[in-house]
Short mmCIF file of N, CA and C in Angstrom, two decimals:
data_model
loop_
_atom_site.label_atom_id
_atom_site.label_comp_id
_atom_site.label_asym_id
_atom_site.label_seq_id
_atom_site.Cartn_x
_atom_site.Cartn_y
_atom_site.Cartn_z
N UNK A 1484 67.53 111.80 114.38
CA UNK A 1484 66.83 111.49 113.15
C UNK A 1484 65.35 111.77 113.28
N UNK A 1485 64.54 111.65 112.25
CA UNK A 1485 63.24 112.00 112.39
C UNK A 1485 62.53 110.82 111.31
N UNK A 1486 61.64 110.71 112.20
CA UNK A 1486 60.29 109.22 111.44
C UNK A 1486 59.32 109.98 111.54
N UNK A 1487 58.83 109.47 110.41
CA UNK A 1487 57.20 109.91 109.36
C UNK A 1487 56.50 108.78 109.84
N UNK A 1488 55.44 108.35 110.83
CA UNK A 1488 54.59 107.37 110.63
C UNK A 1488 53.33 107.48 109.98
N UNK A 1489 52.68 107.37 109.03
CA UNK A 1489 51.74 107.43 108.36
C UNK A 1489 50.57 105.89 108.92
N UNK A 1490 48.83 106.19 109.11
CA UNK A 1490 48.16 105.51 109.47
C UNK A 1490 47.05 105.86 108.70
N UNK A 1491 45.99 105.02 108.44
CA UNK A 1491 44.46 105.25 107.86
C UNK A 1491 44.05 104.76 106.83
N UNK A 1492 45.24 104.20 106.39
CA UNK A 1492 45.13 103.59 104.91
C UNK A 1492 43.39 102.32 105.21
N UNK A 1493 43.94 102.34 103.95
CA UNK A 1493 42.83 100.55 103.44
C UNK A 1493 41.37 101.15 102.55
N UNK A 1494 40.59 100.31 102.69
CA UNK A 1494 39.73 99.64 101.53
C UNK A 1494 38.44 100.26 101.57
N UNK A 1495 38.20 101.34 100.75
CA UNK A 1495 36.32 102.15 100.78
C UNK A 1495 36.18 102.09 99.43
N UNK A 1496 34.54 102.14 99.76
CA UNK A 1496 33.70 102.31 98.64
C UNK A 1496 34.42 103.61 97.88
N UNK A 1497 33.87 103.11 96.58
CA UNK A 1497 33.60 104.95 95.73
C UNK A 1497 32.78 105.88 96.29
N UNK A 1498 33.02 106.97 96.31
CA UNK A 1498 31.46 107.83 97.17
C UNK A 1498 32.14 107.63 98.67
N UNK A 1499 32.59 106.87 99.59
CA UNK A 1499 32.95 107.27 100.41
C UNK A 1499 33.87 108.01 101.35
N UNK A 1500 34.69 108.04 102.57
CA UNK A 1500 35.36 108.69 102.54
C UNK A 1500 36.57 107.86 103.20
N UNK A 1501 37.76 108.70 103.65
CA UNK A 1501 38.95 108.00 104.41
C UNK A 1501 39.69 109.33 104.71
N UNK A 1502 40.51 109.30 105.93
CA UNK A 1502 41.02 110.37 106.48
C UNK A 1502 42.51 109.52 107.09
N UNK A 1503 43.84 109.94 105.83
CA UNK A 1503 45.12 109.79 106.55
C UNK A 1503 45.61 110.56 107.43
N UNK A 1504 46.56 110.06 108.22
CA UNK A 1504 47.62 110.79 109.47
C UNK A 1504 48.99 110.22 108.68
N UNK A 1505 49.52 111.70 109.36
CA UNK A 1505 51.24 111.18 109.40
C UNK A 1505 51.78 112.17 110.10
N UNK A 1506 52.36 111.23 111.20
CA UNK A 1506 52.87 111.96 112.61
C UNK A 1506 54.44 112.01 112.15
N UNK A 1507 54.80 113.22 112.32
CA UNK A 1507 56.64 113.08 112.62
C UNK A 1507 57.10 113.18 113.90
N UNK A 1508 58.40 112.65 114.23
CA UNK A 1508 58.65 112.62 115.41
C UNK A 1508 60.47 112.54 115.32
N UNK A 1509 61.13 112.56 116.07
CA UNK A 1509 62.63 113.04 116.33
C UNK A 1509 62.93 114.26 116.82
N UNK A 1510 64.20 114.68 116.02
CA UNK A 1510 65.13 115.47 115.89
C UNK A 1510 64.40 117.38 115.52
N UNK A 1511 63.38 117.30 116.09
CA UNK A 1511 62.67 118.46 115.21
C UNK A 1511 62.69 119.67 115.60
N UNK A 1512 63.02 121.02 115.05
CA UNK A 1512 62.72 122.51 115.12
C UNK A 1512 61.84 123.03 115.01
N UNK A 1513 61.76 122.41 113.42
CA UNK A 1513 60.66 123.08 113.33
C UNK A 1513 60.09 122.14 111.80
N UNK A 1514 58.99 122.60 110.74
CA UNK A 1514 59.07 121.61 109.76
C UNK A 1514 58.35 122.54 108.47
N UNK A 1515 58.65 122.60 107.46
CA UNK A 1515 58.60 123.96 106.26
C UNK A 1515 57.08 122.75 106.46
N UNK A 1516 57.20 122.84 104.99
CA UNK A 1516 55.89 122.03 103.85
C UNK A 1516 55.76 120.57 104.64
N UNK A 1517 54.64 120.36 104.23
CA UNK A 1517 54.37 118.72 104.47
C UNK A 1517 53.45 118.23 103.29
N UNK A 1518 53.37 117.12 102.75
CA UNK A 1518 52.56 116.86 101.43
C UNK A 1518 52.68 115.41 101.57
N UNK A 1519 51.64 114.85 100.73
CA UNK A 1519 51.05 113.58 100.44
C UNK A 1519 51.50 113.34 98.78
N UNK A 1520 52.26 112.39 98.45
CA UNK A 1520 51.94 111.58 97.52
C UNK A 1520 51.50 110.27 97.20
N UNK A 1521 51.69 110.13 95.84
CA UNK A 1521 51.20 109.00 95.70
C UNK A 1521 51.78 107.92 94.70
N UNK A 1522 51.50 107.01 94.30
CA UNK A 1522 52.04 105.82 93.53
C UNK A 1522 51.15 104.45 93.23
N UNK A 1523 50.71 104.52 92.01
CA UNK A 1523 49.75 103.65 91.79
C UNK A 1523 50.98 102.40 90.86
N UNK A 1524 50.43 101.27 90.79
CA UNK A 1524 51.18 100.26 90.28
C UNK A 1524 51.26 100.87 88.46
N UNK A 1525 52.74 100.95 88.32
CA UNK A 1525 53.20 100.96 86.87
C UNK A 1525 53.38 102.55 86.89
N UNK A 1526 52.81 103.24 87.49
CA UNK A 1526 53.14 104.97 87.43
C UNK A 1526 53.88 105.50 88.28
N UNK A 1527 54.38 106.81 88.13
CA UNK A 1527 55.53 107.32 88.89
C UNK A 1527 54.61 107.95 90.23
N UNK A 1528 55.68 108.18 91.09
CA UNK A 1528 55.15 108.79 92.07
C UNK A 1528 54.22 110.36 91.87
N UNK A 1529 53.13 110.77 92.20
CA UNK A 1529 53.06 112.33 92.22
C UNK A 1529 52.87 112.96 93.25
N UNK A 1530 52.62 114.12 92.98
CA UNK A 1530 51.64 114.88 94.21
C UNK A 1530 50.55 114.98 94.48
N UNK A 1531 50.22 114.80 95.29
CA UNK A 1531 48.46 114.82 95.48
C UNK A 1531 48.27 116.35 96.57
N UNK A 1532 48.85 116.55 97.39
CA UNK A 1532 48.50 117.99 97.94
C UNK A 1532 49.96 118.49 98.90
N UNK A 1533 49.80 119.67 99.05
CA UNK A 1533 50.85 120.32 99.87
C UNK A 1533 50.37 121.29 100.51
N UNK A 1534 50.73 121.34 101.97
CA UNK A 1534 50.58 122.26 102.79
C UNK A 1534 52.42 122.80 103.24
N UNK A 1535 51.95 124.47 103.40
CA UNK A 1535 53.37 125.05 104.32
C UNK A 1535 53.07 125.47 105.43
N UNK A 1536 54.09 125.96 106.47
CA UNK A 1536 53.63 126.18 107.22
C UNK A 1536 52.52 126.97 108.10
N UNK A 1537 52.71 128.10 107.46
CA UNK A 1537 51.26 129.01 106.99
C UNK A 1537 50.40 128.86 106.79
N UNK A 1538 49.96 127.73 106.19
CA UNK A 1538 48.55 127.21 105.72
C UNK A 1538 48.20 126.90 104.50
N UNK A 1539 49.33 127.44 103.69
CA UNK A 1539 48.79 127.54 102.41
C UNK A 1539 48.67 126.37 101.97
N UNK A 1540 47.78 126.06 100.67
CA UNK A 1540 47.64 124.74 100.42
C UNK A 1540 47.70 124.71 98.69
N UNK A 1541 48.35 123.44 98.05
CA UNK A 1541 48.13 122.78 97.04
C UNK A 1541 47.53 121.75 96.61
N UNK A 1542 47.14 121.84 95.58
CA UNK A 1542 46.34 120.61 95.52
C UNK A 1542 46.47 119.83 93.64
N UNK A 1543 46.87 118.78 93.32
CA UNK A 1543 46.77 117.98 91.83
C UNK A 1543 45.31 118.28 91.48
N UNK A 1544 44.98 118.78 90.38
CA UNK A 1544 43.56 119.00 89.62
C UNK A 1544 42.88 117.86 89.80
N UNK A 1545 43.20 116.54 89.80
CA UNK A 1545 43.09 115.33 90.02
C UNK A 1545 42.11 115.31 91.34
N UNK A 1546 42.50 116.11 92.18
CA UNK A 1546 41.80 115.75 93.23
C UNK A 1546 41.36 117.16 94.10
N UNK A 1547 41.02 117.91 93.13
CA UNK A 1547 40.66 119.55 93.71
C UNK A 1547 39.07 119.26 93.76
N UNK A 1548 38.62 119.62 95.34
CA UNK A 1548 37.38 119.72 95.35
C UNK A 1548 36.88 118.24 96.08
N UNK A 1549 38.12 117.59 96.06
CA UNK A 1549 37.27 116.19 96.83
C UNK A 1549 38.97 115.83 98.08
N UNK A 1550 39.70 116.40 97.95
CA UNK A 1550 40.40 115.94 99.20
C UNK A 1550 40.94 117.43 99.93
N UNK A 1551 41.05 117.22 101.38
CA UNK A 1551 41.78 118.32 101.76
C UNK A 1551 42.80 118.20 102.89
N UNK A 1552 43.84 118.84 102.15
CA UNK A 1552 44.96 118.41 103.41
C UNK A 1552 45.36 119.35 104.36
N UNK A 1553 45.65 119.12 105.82
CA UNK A 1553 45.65 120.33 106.60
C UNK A 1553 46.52 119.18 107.82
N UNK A 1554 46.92 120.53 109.02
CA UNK A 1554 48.00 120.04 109.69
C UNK A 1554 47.83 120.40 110.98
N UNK A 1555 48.35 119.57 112.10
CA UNK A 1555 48.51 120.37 113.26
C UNK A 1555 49.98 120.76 113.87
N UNK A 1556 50.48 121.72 114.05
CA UNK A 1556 51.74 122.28 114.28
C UNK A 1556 51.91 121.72 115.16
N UNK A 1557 51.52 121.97 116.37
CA UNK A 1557 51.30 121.59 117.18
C UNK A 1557 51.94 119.53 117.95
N UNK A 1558 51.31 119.05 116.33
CA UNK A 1558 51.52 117.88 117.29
C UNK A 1558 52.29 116.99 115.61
N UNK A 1559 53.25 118.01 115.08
CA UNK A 1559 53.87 117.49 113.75
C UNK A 1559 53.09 116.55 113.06
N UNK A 1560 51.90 116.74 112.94
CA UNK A 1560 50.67 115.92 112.14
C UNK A 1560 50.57 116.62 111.13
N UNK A 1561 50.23 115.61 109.89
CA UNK A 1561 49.82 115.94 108.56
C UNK A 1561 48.74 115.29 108.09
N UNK A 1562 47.44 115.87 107.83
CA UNK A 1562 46.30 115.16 107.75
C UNK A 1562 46.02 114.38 106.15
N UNK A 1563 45.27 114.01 105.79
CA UNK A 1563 44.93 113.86 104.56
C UNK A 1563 43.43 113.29 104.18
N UNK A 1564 41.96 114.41 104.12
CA UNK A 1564 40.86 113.87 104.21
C UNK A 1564 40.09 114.13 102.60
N UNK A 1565 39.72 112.40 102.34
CA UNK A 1565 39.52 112.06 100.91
C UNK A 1565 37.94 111.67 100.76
N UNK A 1566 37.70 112.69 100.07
CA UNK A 1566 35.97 112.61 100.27
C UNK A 1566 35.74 112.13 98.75
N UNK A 1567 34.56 111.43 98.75
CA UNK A 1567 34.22 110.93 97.33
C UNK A 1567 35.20 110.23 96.26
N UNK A 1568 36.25 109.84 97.01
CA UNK A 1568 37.07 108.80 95.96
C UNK A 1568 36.43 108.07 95.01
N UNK A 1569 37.49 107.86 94.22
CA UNK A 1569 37.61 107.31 92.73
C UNK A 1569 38.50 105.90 92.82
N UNK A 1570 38.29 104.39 92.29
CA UNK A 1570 39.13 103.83 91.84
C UNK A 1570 39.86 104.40 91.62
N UNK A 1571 40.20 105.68 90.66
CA UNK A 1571 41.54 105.64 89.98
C UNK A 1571 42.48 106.20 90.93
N UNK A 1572 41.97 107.12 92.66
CA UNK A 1572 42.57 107.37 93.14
C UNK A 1572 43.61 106.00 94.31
N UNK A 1573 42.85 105.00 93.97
CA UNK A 1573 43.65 103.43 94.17
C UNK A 1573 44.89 103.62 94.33
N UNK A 1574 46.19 103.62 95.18
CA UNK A 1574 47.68 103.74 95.21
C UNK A 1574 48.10 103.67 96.39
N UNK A 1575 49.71 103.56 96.71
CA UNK A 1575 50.22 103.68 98.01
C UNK A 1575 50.61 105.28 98.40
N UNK A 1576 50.28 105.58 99.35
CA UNK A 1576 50.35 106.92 99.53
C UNK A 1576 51.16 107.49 100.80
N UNK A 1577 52.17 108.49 100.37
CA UNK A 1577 53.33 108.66 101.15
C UNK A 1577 53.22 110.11 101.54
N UNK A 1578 53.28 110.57 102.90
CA UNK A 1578 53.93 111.83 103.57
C UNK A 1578 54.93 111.77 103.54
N UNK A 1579 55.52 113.45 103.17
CA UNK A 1579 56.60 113.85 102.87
C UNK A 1579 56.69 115.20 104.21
N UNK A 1580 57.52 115.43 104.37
CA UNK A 1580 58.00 116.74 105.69
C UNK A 1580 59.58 117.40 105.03
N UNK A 1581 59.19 118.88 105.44
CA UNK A 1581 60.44 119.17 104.75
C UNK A 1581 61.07 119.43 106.55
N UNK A 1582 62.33 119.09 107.24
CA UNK A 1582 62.15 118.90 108.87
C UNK A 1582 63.54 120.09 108.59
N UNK A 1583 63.52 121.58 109.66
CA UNK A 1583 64.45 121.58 110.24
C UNK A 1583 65.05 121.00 111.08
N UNK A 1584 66.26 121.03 111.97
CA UNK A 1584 67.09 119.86 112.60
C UNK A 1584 67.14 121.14 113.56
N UNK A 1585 67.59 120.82 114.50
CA UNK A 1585 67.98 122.21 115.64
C UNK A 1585 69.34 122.23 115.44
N UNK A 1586 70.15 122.08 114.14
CA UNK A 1586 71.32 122.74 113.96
C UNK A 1586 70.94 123.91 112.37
N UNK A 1587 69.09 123.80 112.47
CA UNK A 1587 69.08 124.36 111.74
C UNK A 1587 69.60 123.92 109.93
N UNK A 1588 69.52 122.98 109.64
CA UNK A 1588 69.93 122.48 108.39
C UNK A 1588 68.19 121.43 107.93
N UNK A 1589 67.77 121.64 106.54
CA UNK A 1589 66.68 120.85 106.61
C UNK A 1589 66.84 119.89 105.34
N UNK A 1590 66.09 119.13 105.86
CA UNK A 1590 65.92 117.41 105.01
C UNK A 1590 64.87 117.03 104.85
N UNK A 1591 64.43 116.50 103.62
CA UNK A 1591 63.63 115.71 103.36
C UNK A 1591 63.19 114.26 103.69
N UNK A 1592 62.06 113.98 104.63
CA UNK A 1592 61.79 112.47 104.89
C UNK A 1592 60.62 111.83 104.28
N UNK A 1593 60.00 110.75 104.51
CA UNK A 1593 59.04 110.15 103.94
C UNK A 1593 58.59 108.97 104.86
N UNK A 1594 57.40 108.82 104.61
CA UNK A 1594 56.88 108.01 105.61
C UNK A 1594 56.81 106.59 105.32
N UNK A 1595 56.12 105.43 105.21
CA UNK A 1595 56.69 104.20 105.09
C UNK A 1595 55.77 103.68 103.67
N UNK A 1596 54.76 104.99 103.51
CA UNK A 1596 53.61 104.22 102.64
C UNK A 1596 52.31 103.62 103.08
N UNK A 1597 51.08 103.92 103.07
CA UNK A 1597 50.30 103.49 103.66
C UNK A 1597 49.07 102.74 101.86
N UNK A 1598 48.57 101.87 102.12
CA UNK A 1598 47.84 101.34 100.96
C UNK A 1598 46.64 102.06 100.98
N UNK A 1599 45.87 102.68 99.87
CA UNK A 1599 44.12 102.78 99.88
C UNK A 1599 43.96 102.17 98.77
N UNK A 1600 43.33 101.17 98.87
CA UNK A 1600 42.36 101.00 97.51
C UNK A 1600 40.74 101.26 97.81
N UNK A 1601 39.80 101.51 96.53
CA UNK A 1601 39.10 102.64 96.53
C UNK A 1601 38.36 101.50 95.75
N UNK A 1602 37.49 100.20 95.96
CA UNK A 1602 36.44 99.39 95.21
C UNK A 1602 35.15 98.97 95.96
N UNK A 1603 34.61 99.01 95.06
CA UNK A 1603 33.09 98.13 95.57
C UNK A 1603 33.15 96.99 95.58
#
């Protein structure tokens, strides 16, 4: 099996910054995309950014220009660095991994949720 631990969460100013992790670990080959969402109380989950393996990156308009997500292959890390937050970016926020298996078959996991709230 494979676990998503996600760390970095908690409590900054507006204007400041915060930098998530989310380590995978198990059963692993290899791992497509990795991405961050999110979930604020009463709204559905979204996306906030996606990386593949390549590098390429996505990002919610929401947050183009103030967060950037990037990865190390290397050590199945998925970063997530949030510059100049917003209250409204306030939510629980989840890594996602798309994981091959070394039988070669891939699955979707998720990490446990980590909290930021974003007040003065």
């Amino acid at each position: 099996q494979v676990q998503l631990v996600e760390s970095g969460g908690g409590l900054v100013q507006p204007g400041g910054s915060l930098r998530l992790s989310c380590a995978a670990s198990g059963s692993i080959f290899s791992i497509n995309a990795m991405g961050w969402y999110r979930q604020a109380p009463g709204k559905q989950r979204e996306l906030v950014a996606l990386i593949t393996s390549s590098g390429s990156t996505n990002y919610a308009d929401s947050v183009k220009g103030r967060f950037t997500i990037s990865r190390d292959n290397a050590k199945n890390t998925v970063y997530l660095q949030m510059s100049s937050p917003k209250p409204e970016d306030t939510a629980v926020y989840y890594c996602n991994a798309r994981v091959v298996n070394y039988q070669r078959t891939s699955s979707d996991y998720w990490g446990q949720g980590a909290q930021v709230t974003i007040s003065s």
